[in-house]
PDB file of C-alpha atoms in Angstrom:
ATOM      1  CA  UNK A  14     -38.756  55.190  36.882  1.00 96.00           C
ATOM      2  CA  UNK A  15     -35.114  54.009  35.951  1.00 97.00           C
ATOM      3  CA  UNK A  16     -32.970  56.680  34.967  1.00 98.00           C
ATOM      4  CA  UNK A  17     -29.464  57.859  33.729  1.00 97.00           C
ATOM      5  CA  UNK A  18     -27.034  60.998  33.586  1.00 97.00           C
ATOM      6  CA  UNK A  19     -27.659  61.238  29.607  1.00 96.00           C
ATOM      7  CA  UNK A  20     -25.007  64.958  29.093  1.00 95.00           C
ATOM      8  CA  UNK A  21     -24.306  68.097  30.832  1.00 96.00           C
ATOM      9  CA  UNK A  22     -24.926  70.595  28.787  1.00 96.00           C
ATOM     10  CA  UNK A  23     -24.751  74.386  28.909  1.00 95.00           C
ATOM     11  CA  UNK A  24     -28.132  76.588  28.007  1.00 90.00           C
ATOM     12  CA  UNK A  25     -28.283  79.700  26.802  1.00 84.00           C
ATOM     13  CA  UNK A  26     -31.770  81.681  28.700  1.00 82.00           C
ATOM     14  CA  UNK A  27     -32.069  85.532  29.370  1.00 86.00           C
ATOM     15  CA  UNK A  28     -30.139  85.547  32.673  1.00 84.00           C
ATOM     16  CA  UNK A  29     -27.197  84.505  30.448  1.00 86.00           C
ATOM     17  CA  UNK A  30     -25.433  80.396  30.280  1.00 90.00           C
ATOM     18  CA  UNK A  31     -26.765  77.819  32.697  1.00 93.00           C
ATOM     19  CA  UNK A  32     -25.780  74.763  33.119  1.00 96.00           C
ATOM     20  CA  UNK A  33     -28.230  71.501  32.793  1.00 97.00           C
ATOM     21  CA  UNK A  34     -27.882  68.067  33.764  1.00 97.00           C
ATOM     22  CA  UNK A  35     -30.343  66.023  31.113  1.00 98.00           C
ATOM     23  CA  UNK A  36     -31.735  62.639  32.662  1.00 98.00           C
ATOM     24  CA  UNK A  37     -32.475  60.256  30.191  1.00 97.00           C
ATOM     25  CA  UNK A  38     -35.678  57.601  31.551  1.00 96.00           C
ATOM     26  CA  UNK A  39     -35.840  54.723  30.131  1.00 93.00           C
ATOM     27  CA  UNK A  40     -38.280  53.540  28.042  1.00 92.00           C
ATOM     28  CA  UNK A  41     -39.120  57.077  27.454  1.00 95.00           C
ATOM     29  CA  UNK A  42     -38.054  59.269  24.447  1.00 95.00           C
ATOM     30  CA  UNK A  43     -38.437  62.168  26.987  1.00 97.00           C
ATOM     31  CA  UNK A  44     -35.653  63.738  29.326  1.00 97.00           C
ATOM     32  CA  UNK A  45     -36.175  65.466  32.140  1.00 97.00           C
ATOM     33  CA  UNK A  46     -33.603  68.668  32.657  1.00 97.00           C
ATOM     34  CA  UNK A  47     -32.167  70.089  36.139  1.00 97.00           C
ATOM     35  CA  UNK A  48     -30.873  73.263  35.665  1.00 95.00           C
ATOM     36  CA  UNK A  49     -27.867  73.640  38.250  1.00 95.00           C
ATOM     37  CA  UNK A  50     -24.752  76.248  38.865  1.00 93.00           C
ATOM     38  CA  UNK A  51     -21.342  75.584  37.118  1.00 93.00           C
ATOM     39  CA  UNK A  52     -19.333  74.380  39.722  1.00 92.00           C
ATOM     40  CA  UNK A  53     -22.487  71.441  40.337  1.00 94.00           C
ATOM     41  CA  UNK A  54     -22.312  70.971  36.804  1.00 95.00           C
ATOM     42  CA  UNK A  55     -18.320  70.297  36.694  1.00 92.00           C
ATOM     43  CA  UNK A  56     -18.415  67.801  39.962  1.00 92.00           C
ATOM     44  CA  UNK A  57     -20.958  65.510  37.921  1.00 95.00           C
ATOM     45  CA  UNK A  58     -19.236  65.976  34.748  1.00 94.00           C
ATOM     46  CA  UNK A  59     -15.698  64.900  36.678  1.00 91.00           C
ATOM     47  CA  UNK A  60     -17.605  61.902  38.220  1.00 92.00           C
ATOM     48  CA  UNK A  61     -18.658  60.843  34.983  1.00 93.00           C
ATOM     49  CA  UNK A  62     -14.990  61.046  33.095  1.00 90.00           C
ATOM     50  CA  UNK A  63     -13.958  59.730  36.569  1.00 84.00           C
ATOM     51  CA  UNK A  64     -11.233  62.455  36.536  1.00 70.00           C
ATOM     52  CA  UNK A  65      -8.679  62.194  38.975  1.00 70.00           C
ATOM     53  CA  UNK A  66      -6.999  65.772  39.696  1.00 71.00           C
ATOM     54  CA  UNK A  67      -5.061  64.253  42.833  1.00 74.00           C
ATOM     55  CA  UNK A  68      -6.396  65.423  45.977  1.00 73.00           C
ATOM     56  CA  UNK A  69     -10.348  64.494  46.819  1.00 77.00           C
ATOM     57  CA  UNK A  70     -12.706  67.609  46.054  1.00 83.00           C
ATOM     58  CA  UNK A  71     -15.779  67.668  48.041  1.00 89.00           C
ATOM     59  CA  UNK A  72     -18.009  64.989  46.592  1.00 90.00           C
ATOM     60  CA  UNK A  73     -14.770  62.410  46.484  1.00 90.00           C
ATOM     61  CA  UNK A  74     -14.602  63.330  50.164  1.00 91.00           C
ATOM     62  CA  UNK A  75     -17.739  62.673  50.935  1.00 93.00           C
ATOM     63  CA  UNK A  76     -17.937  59.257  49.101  1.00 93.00           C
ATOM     64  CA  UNK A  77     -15.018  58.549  51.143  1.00 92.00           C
ATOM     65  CA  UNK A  78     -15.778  59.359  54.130  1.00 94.00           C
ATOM     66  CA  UNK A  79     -19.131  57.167  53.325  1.00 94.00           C
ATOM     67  CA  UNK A  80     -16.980  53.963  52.610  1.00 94.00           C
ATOM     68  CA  UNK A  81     -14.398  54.602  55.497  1.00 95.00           C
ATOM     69  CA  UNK A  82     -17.587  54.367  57.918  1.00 95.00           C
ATOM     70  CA  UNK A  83     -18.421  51.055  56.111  1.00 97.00           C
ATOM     71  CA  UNK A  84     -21.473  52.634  54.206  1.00 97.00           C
ATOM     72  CA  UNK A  85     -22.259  52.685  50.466  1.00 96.00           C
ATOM     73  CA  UNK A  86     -24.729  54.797  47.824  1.00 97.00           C
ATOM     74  CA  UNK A  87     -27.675  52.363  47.040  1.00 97.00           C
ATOM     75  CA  UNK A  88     -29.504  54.601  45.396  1.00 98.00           C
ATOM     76  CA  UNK A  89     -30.973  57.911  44.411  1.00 98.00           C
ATOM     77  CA  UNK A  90     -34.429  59.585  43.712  1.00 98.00           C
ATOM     78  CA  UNK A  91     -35.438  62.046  42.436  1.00 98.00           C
ATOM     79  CA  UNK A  92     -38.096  62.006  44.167  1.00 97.00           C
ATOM     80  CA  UNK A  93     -40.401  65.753  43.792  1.00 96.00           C
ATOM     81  CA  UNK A  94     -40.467  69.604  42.700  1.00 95.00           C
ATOM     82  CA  UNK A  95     -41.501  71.771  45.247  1.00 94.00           C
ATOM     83  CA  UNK A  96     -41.966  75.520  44.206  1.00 93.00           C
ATOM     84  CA  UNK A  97     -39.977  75.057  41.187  1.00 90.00           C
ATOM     85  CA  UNK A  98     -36.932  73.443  43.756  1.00 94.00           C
ATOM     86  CA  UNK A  99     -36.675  69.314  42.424  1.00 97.00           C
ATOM     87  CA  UNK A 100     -35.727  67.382  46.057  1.00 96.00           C
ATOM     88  CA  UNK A 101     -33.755  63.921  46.126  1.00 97.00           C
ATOM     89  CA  UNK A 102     -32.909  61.294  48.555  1.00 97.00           C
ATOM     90  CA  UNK A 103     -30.007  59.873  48.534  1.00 97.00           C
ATOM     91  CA  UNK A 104     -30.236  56.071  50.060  1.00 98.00           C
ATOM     92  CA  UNK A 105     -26.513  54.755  51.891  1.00 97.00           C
ATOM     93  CA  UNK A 106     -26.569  51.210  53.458  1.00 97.00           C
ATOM     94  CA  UNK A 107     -24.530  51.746  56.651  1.00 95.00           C
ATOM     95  CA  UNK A 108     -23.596  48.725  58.601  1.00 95.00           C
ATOM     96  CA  UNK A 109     -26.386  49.676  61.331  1.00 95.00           C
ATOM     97  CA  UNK A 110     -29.367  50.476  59.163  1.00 96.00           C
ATOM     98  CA  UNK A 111     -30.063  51.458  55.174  1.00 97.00           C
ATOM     99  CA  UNK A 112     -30.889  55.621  55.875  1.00 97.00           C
ATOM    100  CA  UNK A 113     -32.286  57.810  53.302  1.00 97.00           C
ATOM    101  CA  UNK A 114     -30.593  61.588  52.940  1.00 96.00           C
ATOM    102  CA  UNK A 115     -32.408  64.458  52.050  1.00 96.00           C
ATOM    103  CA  UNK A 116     -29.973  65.743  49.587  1.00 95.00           C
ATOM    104  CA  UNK A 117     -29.754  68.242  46.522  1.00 94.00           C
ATOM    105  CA  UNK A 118     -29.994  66.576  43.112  1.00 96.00           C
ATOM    106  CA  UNK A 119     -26.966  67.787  41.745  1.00 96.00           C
ATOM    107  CA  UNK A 120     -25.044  66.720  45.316  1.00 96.00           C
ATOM    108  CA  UNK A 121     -26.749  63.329  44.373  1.00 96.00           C
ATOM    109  CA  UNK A 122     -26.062  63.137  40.947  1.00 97.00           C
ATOM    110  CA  UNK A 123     -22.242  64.090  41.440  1.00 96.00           C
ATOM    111  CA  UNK A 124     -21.863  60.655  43.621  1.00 95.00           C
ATOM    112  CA  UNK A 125     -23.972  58.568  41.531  1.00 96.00           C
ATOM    113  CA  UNK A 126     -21.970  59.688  38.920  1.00 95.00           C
ATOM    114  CA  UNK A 127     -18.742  58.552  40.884  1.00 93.00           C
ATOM    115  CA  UNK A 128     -20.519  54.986  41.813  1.00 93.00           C
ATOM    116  CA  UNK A 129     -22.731  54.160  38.824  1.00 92.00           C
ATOM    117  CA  UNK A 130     -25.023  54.151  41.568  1.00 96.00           C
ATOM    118  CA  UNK A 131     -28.625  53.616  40.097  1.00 97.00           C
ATOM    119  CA  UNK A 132     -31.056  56.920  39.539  1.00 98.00           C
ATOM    120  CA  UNK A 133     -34.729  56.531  40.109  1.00 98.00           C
ATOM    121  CA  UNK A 134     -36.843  60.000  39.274  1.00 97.00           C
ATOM    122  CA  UNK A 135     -40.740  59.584  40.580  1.00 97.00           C
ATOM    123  CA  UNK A 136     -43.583  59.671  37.988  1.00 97.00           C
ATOM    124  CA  UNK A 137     -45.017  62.708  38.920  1.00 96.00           C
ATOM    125  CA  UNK A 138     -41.511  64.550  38.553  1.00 97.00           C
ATOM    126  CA  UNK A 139     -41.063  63.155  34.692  1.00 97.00           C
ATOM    127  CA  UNK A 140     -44.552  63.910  34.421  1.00 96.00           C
ATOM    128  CA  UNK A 141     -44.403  67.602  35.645  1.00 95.00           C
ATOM    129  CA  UNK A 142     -40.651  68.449  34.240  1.00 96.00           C
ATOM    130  CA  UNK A 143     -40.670  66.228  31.047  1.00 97.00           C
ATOM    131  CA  UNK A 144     -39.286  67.883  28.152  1.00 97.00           C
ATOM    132  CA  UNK A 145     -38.375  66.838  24.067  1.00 96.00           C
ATOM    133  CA  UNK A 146     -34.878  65.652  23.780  1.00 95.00           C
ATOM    134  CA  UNK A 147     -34.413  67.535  21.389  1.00 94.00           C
ATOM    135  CA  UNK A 148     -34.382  70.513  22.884  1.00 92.00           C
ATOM    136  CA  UNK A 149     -30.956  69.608  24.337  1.00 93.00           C
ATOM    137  CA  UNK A 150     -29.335  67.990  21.825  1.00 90.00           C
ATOM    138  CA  UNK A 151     -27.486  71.039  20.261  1.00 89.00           C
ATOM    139  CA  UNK A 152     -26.206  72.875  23.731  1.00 92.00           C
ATOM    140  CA  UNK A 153     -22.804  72.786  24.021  1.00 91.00           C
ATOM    141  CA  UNK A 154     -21.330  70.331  26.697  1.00 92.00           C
ATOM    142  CA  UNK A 155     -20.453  71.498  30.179  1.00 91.00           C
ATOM    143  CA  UNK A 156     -16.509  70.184  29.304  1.00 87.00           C
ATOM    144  CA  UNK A 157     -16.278  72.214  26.291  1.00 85.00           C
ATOM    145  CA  UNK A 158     -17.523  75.580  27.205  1.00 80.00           C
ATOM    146  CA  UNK A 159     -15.414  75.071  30.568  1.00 77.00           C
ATOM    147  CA  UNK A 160     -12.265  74.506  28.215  1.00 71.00           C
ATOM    148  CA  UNK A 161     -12.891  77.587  26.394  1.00 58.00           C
ATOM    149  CA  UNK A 162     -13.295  79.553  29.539  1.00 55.00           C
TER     150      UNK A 162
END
């Protein structure tokens, strides 16, 4: 299923603010939300505003490093939840073979992020993590509680 970075948002649960990345599917009024740590949260939200603060952190090294080898982000998927954990592959075209990554979400996110790469989540993850928009519409942005910080 096609899919998009829709916000990064902060929530508000027991154990204090955490951050959420909200993926918007298409054709689907439906998101599905990845709740990830702060710094995750600020590398996708910087690939997104494609901030420049000079030097390369880590995910503008590694997308670097990537193209410097000849390879590019094709793709990634998120692709299942195990024991609560949601696991992605990220897909890079080298110039010997197209390889898929296991990689975190929020690692894969961050570079899609930085390449407008496109997202795919599976069925059975929307299925299993889908939640009402709604419910995220009113959290504060990841930017704007950072700001205040």
């Amino acid at each position: 299923m096609n899919a998009a970075i829709d916000a990064v948002r902060v929530a508000g649960t027991r154990d204090g603010p955490v951050p959420v990345v909200v993926l918007s599917v298409a054709d689907a009024e439906d998101v599905v939300p990845i709740f990830i740590g702060f710094e995750e949260a600020m590398a996708i939200a910087r690939g997104l505003d494609a901030e420049d603060i000079g030097r390369p952190l880590t995910h503008d090294l590694l997308l670097d490093i990537v193209e410097e080898l000849g390879g590019r982000i094709t793709q990634v998927v998120v692709s299942a939840v195990e024991d609560g954990t949601y696991i992605a592959d990220l897909h890079v075209a080298t110039p010997r073979d197209d390889v898929v990554v296991d990689a975190r979400p929020s690692d894969s996110l961050a570079l899609a992020a930085r390449t407008n790469t496109p997202i795919e989540i599976s069925e059975a993850v929307f299925e299993d993590s889908r939640r009402d928009a709604g419910e995220f519409d009113e959290l504060d942005d990841i930017r704007e509680v950072t700001e205040h910080a």
